[in-house]
Short mmCIF file of C-alpha atoms in Angstrom, two decimals:
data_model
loop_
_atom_site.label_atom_id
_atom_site.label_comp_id
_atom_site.label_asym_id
_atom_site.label_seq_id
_atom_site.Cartn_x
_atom_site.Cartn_y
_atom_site.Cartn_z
CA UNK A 102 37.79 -125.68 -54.98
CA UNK A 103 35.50 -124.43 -57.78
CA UNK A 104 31.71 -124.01 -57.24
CA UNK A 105 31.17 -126.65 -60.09
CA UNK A 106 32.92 -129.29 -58.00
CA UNK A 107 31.93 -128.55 -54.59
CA UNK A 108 27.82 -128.56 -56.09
CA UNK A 109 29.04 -131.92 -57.87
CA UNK A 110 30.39 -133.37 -54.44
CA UNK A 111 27.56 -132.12 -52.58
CA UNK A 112 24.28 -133.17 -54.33
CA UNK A 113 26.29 -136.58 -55.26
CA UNK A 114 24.47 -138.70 -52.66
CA UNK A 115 20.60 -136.73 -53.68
CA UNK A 116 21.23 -137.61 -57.37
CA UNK A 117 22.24 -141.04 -56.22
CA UNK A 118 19.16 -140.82 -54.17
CA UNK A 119 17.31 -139.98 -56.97
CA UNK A 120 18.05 -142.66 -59.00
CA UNK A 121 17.22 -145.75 -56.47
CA UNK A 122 13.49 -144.45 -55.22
CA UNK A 123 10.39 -143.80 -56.80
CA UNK A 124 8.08 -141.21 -56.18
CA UNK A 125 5.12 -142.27 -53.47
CA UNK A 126 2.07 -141.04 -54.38
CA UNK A 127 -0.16 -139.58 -51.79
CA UNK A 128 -3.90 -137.89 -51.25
CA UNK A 129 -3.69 -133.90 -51.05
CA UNK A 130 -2.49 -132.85 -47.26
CA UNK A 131 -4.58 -130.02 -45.85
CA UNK A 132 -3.47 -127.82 -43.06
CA UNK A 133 -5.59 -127.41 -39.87
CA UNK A 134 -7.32 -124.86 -41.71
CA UNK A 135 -8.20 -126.83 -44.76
CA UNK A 136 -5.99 -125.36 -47.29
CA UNK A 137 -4.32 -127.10 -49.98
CA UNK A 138 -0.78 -128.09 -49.10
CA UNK A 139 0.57 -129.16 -52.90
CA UNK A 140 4.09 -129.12 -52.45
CA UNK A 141 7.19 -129.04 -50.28
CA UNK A 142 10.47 -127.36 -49.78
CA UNK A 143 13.46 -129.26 -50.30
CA UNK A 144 16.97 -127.84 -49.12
CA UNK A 145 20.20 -126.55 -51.66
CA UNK A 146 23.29 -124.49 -50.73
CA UNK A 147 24.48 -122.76 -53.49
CA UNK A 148 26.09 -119.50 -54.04
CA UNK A 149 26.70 -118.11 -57.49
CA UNK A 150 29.18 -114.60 -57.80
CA UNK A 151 28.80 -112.38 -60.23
CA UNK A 152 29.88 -111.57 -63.19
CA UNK A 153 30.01 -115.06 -65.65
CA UNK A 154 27.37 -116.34 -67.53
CA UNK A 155 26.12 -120.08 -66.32
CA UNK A 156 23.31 -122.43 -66.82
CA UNK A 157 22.11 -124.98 -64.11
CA UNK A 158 19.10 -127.07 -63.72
CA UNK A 159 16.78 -128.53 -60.98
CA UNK A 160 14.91 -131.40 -61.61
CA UNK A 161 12.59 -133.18 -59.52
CA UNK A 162 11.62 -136.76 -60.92
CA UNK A 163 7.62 -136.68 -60.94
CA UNK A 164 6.95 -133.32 -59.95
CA UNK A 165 4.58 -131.02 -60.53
CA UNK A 166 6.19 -128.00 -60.31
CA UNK A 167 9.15 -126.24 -59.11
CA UNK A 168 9.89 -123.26 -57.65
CA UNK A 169 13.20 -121.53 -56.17
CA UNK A 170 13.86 -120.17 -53.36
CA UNK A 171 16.49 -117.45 -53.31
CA UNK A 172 18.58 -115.46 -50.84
CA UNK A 173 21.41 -112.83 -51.17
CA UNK A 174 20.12 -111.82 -54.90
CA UNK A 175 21.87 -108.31 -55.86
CA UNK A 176 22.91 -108.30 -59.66
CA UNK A 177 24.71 -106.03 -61.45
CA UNK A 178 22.75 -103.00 -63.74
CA UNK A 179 22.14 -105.49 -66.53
CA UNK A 180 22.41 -108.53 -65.35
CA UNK A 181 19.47 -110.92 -64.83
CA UNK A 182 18.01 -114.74 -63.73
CA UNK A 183 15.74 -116.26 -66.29
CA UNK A 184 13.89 -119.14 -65.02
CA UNK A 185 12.30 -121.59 -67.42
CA UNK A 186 12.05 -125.41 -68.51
CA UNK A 187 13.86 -127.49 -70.00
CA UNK A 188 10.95 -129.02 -71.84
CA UNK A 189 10.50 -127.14 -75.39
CA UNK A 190 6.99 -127.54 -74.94
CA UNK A 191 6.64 -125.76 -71.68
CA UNK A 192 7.06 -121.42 -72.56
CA UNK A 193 6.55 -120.30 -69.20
CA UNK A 194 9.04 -118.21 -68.45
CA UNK A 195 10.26 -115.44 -64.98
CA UNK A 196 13.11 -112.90 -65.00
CA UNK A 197 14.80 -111.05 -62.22
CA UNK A 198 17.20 -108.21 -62.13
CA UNK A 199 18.40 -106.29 -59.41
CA UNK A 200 17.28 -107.63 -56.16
CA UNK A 201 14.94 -109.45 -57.57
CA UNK A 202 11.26 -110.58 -57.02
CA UNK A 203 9.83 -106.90 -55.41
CA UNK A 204 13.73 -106.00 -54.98
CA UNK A 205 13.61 -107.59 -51.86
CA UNK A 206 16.45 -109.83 -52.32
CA UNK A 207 15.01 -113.14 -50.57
CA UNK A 208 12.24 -114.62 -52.31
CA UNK A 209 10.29 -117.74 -53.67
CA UNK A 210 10.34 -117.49 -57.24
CA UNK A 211 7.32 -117.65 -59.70
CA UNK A 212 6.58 -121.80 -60.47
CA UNK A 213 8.26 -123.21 -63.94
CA UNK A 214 5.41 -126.44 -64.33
CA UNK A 215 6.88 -129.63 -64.60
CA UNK A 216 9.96 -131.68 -63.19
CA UNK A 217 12.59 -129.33 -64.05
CA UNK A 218 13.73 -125.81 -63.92
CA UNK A 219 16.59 -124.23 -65.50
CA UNK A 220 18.18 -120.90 -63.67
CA UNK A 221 19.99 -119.00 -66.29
CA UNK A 222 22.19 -116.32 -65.27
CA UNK A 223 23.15 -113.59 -68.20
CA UNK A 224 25.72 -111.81 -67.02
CA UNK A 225 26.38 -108.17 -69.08
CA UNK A 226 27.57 -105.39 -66.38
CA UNK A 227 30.14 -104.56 -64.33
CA UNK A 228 29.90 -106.66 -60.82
CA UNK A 229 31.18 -105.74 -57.43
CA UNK A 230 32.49 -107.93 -54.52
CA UNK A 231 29.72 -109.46 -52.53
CA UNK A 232 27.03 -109.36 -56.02
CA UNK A 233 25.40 -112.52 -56.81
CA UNK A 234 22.74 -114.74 -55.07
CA UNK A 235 22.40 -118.17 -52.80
CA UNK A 236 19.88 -120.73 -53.92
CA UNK A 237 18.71 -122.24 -50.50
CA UNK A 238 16.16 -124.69 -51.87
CA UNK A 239 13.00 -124.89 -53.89
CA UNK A 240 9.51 -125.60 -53.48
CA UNK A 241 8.58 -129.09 -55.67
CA UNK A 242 4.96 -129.84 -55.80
CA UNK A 243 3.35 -133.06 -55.38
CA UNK A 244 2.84 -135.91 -57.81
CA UNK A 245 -1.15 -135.06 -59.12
CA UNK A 246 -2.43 -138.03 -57.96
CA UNK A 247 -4.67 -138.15 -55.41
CA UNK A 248 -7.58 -139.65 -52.98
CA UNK A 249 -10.87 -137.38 -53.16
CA UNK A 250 -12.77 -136.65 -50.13
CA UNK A 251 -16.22 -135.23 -51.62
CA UNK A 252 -19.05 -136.56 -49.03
CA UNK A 253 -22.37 -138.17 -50.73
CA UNK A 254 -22.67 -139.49 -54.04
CA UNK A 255 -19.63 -137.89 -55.75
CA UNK A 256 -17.90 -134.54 -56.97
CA UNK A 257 -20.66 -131.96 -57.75
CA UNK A 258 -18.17 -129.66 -59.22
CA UNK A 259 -18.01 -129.30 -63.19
CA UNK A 260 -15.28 -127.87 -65.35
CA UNK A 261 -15.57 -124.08 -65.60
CA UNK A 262 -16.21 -124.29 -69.62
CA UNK A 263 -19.67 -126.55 -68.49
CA UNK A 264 -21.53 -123.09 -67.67
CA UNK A 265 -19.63 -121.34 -70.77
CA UNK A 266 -22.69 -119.33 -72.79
CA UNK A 267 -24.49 -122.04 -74.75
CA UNK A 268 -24.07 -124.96 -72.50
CA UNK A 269 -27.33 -126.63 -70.88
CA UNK A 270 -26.24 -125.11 -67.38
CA UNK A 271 -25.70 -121.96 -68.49
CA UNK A 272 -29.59 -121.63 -69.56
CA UNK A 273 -29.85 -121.74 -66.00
CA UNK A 274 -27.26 -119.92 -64.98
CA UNK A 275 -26.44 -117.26 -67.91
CA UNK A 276 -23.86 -115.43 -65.94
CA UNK A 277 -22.35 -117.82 -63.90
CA UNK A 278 -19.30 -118.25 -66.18
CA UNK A 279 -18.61 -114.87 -67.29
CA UNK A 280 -18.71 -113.72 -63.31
CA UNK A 281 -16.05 -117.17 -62.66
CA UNK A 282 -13.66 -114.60 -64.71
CA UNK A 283 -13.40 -112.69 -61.57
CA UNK A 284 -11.80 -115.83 -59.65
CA UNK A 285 -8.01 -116.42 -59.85
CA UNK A 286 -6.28 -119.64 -58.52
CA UNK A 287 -3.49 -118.76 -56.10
CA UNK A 288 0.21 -120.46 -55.17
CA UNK A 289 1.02 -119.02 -51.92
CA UNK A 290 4.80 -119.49 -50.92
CA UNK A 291 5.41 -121.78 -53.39
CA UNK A 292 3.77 -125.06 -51.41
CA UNK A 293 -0.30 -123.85 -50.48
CA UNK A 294 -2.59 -122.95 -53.00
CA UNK A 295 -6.25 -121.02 -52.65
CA UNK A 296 -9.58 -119.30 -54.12
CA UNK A 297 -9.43 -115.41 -54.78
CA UNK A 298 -11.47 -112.98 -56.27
CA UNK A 299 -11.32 -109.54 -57.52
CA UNK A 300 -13.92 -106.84 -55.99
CA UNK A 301 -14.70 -103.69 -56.73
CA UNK A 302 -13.83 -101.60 -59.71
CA UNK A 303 -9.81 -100.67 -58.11
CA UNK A 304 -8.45 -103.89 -58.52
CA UNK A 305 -8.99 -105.78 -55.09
CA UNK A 306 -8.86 -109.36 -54.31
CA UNK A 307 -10.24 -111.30 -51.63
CA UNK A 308 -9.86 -114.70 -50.30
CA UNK A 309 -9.95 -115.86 -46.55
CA UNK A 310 -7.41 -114.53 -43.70
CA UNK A 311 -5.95 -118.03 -43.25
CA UNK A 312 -4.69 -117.79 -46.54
CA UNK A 313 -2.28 -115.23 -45.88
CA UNK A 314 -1.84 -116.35 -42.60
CA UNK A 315 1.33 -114.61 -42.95
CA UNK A 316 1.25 -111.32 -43.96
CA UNK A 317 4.36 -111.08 -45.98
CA UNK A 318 3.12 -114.08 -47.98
CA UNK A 319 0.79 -111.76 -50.18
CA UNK A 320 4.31 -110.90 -51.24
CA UNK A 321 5.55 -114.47 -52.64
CA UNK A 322 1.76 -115.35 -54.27
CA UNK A 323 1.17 -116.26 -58.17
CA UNK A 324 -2.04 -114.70 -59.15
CA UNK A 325 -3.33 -116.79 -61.93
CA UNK A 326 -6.59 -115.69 -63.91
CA UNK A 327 -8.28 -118.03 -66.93
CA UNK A 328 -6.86 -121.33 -65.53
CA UNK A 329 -9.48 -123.61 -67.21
CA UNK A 330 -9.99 -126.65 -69.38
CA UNK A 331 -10.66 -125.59 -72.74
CA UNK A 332 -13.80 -127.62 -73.28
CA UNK A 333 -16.70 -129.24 -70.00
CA UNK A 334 -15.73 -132.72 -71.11
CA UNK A 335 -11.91 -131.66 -70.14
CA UNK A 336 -11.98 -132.57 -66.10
CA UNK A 337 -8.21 -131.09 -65.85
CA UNK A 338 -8.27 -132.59 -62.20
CA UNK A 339 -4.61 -131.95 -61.73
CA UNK A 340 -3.20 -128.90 -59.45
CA UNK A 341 -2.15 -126.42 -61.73
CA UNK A 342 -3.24 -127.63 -65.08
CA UNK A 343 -4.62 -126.06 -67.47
CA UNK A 344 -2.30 -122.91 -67.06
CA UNK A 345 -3.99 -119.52 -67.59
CA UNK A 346 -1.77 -116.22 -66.83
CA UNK A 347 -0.09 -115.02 -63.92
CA UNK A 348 -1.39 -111.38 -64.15
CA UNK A 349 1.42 -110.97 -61.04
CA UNK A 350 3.22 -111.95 -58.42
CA UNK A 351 3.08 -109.56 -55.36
CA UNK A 352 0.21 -107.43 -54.13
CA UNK A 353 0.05 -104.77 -51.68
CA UNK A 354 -1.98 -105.69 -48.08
CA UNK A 355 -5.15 -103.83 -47.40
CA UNK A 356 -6.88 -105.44 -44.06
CA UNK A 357 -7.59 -108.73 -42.76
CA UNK A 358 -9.57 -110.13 -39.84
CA UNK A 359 -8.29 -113.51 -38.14
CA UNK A 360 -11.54 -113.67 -36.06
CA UNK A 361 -13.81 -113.06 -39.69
CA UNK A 362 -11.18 -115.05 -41.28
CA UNK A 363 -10.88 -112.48 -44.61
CA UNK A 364 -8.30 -110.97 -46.50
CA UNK A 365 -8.38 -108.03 -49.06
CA UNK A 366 -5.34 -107.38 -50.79
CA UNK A 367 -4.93 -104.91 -53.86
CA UNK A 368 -2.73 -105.72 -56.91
CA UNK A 369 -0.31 -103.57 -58.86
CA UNK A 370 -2.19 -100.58 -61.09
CA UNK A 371 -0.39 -101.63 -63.61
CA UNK A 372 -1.92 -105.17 -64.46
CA UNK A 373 -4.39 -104.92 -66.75
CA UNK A 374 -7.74 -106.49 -65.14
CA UNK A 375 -10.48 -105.08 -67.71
CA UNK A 376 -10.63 -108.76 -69.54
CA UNK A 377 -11.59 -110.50 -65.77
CA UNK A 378 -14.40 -108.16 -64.33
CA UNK A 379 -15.18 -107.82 -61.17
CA UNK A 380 -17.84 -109.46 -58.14
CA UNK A 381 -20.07 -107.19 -55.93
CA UNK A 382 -21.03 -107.72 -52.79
CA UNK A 383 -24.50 -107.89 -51.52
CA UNK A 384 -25.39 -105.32 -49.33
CA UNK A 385 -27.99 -107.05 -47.54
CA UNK A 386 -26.16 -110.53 -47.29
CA UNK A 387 -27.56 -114.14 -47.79
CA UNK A 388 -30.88 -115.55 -47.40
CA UNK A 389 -31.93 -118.62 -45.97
CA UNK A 390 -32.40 -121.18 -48.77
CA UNK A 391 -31.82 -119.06 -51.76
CA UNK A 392 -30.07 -120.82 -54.43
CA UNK A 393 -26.12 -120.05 -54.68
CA UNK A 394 -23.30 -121.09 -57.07
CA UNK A 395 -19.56 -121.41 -56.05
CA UNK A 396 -16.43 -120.93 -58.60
CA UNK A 397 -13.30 -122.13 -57.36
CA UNK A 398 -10.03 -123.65 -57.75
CA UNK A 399 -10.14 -127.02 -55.75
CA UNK A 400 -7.14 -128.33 -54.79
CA UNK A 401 -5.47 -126.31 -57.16
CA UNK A 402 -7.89 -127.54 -60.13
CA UNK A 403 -8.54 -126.10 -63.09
CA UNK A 404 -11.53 -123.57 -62.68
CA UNK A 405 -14.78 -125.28 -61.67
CA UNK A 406 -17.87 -124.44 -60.75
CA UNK A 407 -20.72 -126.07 -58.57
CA UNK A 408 -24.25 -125.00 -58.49
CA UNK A 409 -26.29 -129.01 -57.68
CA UNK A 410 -25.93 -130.99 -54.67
CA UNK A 411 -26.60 -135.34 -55.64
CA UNK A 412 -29.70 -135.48 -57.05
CA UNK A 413 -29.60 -132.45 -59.28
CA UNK A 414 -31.33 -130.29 -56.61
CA UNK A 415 -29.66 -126.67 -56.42
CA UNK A 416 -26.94 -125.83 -54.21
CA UNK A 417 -28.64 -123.69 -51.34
CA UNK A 418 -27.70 -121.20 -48.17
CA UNK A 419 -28.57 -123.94 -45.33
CA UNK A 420 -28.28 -121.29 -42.81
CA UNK A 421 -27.81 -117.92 -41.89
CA UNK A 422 -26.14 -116.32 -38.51
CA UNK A 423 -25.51 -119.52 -37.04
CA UNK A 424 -22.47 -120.01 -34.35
CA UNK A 425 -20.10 -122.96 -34.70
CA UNK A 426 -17.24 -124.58 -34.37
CA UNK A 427 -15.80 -122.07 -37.56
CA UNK A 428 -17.29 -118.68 -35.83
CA UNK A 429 -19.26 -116.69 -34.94
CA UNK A 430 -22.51 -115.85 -37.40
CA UNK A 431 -21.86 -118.45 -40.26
CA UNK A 432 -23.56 -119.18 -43.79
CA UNK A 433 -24.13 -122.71 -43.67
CA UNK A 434 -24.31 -124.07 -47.34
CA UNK A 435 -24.40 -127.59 -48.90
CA UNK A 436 -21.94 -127.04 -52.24
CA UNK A 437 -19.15 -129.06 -52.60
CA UNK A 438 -15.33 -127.90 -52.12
CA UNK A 439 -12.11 -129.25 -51.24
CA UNK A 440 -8.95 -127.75 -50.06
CA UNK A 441 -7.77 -125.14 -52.13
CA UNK A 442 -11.67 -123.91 -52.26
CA UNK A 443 -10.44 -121.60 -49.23
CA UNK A 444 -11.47 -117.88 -50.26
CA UNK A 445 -13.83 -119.24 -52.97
CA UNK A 446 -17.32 -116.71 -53.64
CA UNK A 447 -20.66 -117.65 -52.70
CA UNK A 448 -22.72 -116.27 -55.32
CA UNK A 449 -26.65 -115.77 -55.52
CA UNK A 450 -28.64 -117.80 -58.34
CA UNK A 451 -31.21 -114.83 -58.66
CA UNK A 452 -28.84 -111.99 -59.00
CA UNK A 453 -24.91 -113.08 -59.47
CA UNK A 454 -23.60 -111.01 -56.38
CA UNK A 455 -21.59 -112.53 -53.27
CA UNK A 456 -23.39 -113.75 -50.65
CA UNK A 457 -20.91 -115.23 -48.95
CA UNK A 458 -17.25 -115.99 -48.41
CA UNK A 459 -16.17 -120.31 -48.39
CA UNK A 460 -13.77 -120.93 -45.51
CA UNK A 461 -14.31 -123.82 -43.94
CA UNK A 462 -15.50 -127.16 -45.33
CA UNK A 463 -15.93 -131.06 -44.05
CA UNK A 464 -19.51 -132.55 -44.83
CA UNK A 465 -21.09 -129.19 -43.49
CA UNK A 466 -19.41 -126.45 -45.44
CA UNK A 467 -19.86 -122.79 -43.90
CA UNK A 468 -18.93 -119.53 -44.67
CA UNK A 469 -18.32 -115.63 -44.19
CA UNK A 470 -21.33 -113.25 -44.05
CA UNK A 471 -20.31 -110.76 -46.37
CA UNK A 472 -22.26 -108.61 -44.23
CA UNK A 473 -19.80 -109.29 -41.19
CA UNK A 474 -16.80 -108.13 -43.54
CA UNK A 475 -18.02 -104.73 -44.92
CA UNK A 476 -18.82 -103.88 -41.31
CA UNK A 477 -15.12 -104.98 -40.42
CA UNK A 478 -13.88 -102.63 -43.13
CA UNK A 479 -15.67 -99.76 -42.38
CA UNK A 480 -14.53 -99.97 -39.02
CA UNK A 481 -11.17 -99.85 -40.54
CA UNK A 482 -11.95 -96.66 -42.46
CA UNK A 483 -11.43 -98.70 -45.99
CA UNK A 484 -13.44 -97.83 -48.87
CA UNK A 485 -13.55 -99.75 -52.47
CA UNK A 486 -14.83 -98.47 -55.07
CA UNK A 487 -17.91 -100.37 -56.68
CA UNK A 488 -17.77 -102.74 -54.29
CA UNK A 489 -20.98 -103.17 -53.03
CA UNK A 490 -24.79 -103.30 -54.40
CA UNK A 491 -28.19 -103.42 -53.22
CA UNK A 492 -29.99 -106.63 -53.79
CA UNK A 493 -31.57 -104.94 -56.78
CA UNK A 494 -28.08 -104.60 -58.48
CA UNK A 495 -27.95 -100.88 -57.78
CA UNK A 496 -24.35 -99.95 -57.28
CA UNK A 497 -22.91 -98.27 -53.83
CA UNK A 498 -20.11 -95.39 -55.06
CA UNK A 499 -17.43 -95.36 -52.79
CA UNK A 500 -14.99 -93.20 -52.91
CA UNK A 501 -11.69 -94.91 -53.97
CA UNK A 502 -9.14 -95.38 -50.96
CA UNK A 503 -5.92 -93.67 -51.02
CA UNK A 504 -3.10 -95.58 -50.51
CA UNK A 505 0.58 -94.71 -49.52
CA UNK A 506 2.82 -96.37 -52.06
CA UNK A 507 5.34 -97.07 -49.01
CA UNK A 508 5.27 -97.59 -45.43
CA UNK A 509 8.92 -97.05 -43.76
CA UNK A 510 7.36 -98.31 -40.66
CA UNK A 511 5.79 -101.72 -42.01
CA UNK A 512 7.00 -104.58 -40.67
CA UNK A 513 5.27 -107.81 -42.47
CA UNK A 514 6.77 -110.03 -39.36
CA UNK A 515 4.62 -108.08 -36.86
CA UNK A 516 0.75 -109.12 -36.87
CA UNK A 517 -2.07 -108.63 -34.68
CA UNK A 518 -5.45 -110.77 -34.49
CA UNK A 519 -6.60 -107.83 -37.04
CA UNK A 520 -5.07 -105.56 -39.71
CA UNK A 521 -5.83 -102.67 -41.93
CA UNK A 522 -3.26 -100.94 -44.29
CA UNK A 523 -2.50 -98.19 -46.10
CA UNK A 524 -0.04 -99.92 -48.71
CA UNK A 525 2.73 -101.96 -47.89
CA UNK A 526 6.10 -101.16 -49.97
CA UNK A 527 5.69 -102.87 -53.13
CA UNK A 528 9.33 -101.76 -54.85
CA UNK A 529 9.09 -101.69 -58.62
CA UNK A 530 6.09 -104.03 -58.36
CA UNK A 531 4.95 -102.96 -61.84
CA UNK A 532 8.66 -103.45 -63.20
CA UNK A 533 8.30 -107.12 -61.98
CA UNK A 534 5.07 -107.87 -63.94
CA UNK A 535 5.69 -106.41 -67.12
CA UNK A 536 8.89 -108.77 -67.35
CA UNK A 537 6.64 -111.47 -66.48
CA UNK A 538 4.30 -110.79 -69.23
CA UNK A 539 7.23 -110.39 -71.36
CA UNK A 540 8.42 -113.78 -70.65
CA UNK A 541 5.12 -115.25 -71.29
CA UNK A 542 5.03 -113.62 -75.09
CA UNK A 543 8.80 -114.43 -75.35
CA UNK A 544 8.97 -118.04 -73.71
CA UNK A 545 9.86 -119.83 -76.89
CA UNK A 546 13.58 -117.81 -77.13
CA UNK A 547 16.48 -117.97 -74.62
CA UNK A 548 19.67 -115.83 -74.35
CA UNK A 549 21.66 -116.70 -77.60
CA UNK A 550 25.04 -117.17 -76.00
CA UNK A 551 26.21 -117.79 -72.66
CA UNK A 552 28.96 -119.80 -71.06
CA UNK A 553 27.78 -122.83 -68.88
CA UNK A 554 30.32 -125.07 -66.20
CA UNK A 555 27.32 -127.24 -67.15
CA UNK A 556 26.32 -127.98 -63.96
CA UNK A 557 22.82 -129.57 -62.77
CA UNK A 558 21.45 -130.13 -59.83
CA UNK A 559 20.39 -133.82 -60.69
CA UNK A 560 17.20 -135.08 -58.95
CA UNK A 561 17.59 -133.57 -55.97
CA UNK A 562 15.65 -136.02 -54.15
CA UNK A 563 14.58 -137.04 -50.57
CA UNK A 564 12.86 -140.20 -48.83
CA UNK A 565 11.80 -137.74 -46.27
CA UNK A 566 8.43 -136.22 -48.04
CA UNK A 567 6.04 -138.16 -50.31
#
């Protein structure tokens, strides 16, 4: 039986499926520790040998986004995957060779936005027995839809472009938009999404521990910088609009604290960072009732920014070194977030460094003591260059840290209640983002001739998820 007719027999009853239900739309689901939860997995068997060219398509009636989930992926010298959409309209575009997304040979693949992805393999060199690759499933996200939880009067949280030089708010605030550069919007194993931020002058990023709960997942995480509305009056409330660029798609592990609830990761040396800048931390930490401002992705948002509370008052550090129910020696502050906030920078009014680190929200929203995680690092031995200051803006020098470029003895499955690092194996990790950048200047052209058993995977639907 050919692979074209066994697929056709198998996803029969999911396109038929597909056909008879509608989407149900349904508020944002948070896990227990408040992060966005935008998508789900849904299941495929399909194995594809190599060595002839084919087309196929996944499409997802309604969602956001999908993403595919690969196992078994060894091409041929030459060969490659192209993932893109069928929509003319949509350029976004990810290719794999060799063993694919950091040649590890299982992987989530980069999101195509929209309903529908089309998997295009190109098949030019000589294959072997065994050569090829399984699609187990994909990740679809969510219809955008939602039910908002903000407590008191309503949403405090404005477009990014509302504090762009200018602007009323930015009078105020004259800095708050060009240091919002720094803060990327981040798909996490294709279904959770959260708020990082790059520190330092080397090319670090942090966000909050229960982020990358796992610590393979900084492996299989979109880092997207510039994701925005293009104007304030443009709310882009939809997870994952307003598309900026996926500067890459792996980063190396550098420490973590479970108990802190932080996570420092360090991307590729290749990506190009210069246009984004770069937060400092404040040596000395928060002070009670000093006025703060928070960029951050919520729910997957565009970029936005709070700095009020209702009434116009400014946001404000409620208080400082307080246990709770989050930890031990929290920032309370009163600035509005949602899910997806997670990992989002609390930064000072007076003199635009972080305060703070956003991990835990509700009606009383509290946060990491910046203070707590430099002393976790340097217990750790971890250095980062420019990445602290004095409260007068004087810069600490660090030395830069030196990092192996591969650890034979990692293994991303094994975790302890803490972790430092010195460089997980990130194969060809630079190879992998200048394709993807490639395929974001090329995403208008496809291959120009390839065979095709014309096979889709129709709606692969289920009643099981919303």
């Amino acid at each position: 039986m050919t692979w074209s007719r066994r697929l056709k027999m198998l996803l029969a009853p999911l396109g038929l499926a597909a056909f008879l239900l509608q989407a149900s739309v349904t508020a944002v689901e948070y896990t227990s520790d408040g992060i966005a939860i935008v998508g789900t997995t849904e299941p495929l068997d399909v194995e594809v040998a190599a060595g002839a060219n084919r087309e196929d398509l996944i499409s997802y009636e309604f969602a956001s986004y999908i993403a595919v989930h690969f196992s078994s992926f060894n091409l041929p010298d030459g060969d490659s995957v192209v993932l893109s959409s069928p929509n003319e309209n949509i350029t976004v575009r990810h290719t794999y060779t060799g063993r694919g997304r950091d040649q590890s040979g299982t992987f989530i693949a980069s999101f195509i936005p929209g309903n529908s992805a089309t998997i295009t393999y190109i098949s030019v060199g000589e294959a072997s027995a065994g050569q090829g690759y399984k699609i187990t499933g994909f990740s679809r996200g969510y219809p955008t839809k939602r039910e908002e939880t903000i407590c008191g009067d309503g949403d405090q949280t404005l477009p990014a472009k509302c504090y762009a030089p200018g602007t009323n708010l930015s009078e105020g605030l004259p800095q708050a938009y060009t240091k919002a550069q720094a803060v990327a919007r981040l798909l996490i194993n294709g279904t959770y999404m959260c708020t990082g931020w790059l520190a330092g002058s080397e090319g670090h990023l942090f966000t909050n521990q229960h982020c990358f709960e796992q610590r393979d997942w900084t492996l299989t995480t979109d880092f997207e910088f510039g994701a925005e509305s293009t104007s304030c009056s443009d709310m882009c409330a939809t997870q994952l609009g307003c598309a900026g660029k996926i500067v890459a798609t792996t980063a190396t592990f550098i420490a973590d604290s479970e108990d802190i609830d932080y996570s420092v990761v360090k991307l590729p040396d290749c990506v190009d960072l210069s246009a984004y800048g770069y937060l400092q931390m404040r040596e000395a930490g928060p002070t009670l009732n000093e006025s703060i401002y928070v960029p951050q992705h919520p729910d997957g948002y565009a970029k936005r920014i709070v700095s009020t509370i209702d009434g116009g008052d400014s946001t404000t550090i409620r208080s400082v070194g307080e246990d709770g129910d989050c930890g031990k020696a929290q920032v309370g502050h009163d600035a509005d977030t949602m899910g997806g906030s997670s990992g989002s920078p609390l930064l000072s009014s007076s003199d635009n460094l972080v305060v703070a680190i956003h991990h835990c929200g509700g009606c009383t929203n509290t946060a990491v003591d910046v203070r707590t995680v430099l002393a976790d690092l340097a217990s750790k031995n971890i250095t980062i260059q420019h990445l602290v200051a004095s409260s007068d803006g004087d810069q600490k020098q660090r030395p830069p840290d030196n990092h192996n470029e591969y650890d034979d003895n990692s293994n991303p499955d094994t975790r302890s209640d803490d972790h430092s690092s010195e460089g997980d194996a990130i194969p060809d990790a630079c190879d992998d983002v200048e394709r993807h950048q490639q395929d974001e200047h090329d995403g208008d052209s496809g291959p120009d001739d390839h065979s095709s058993e014309g096979d889709a995977i129709p709606d692969a639907r289920s009643d099981d998820h919303p």
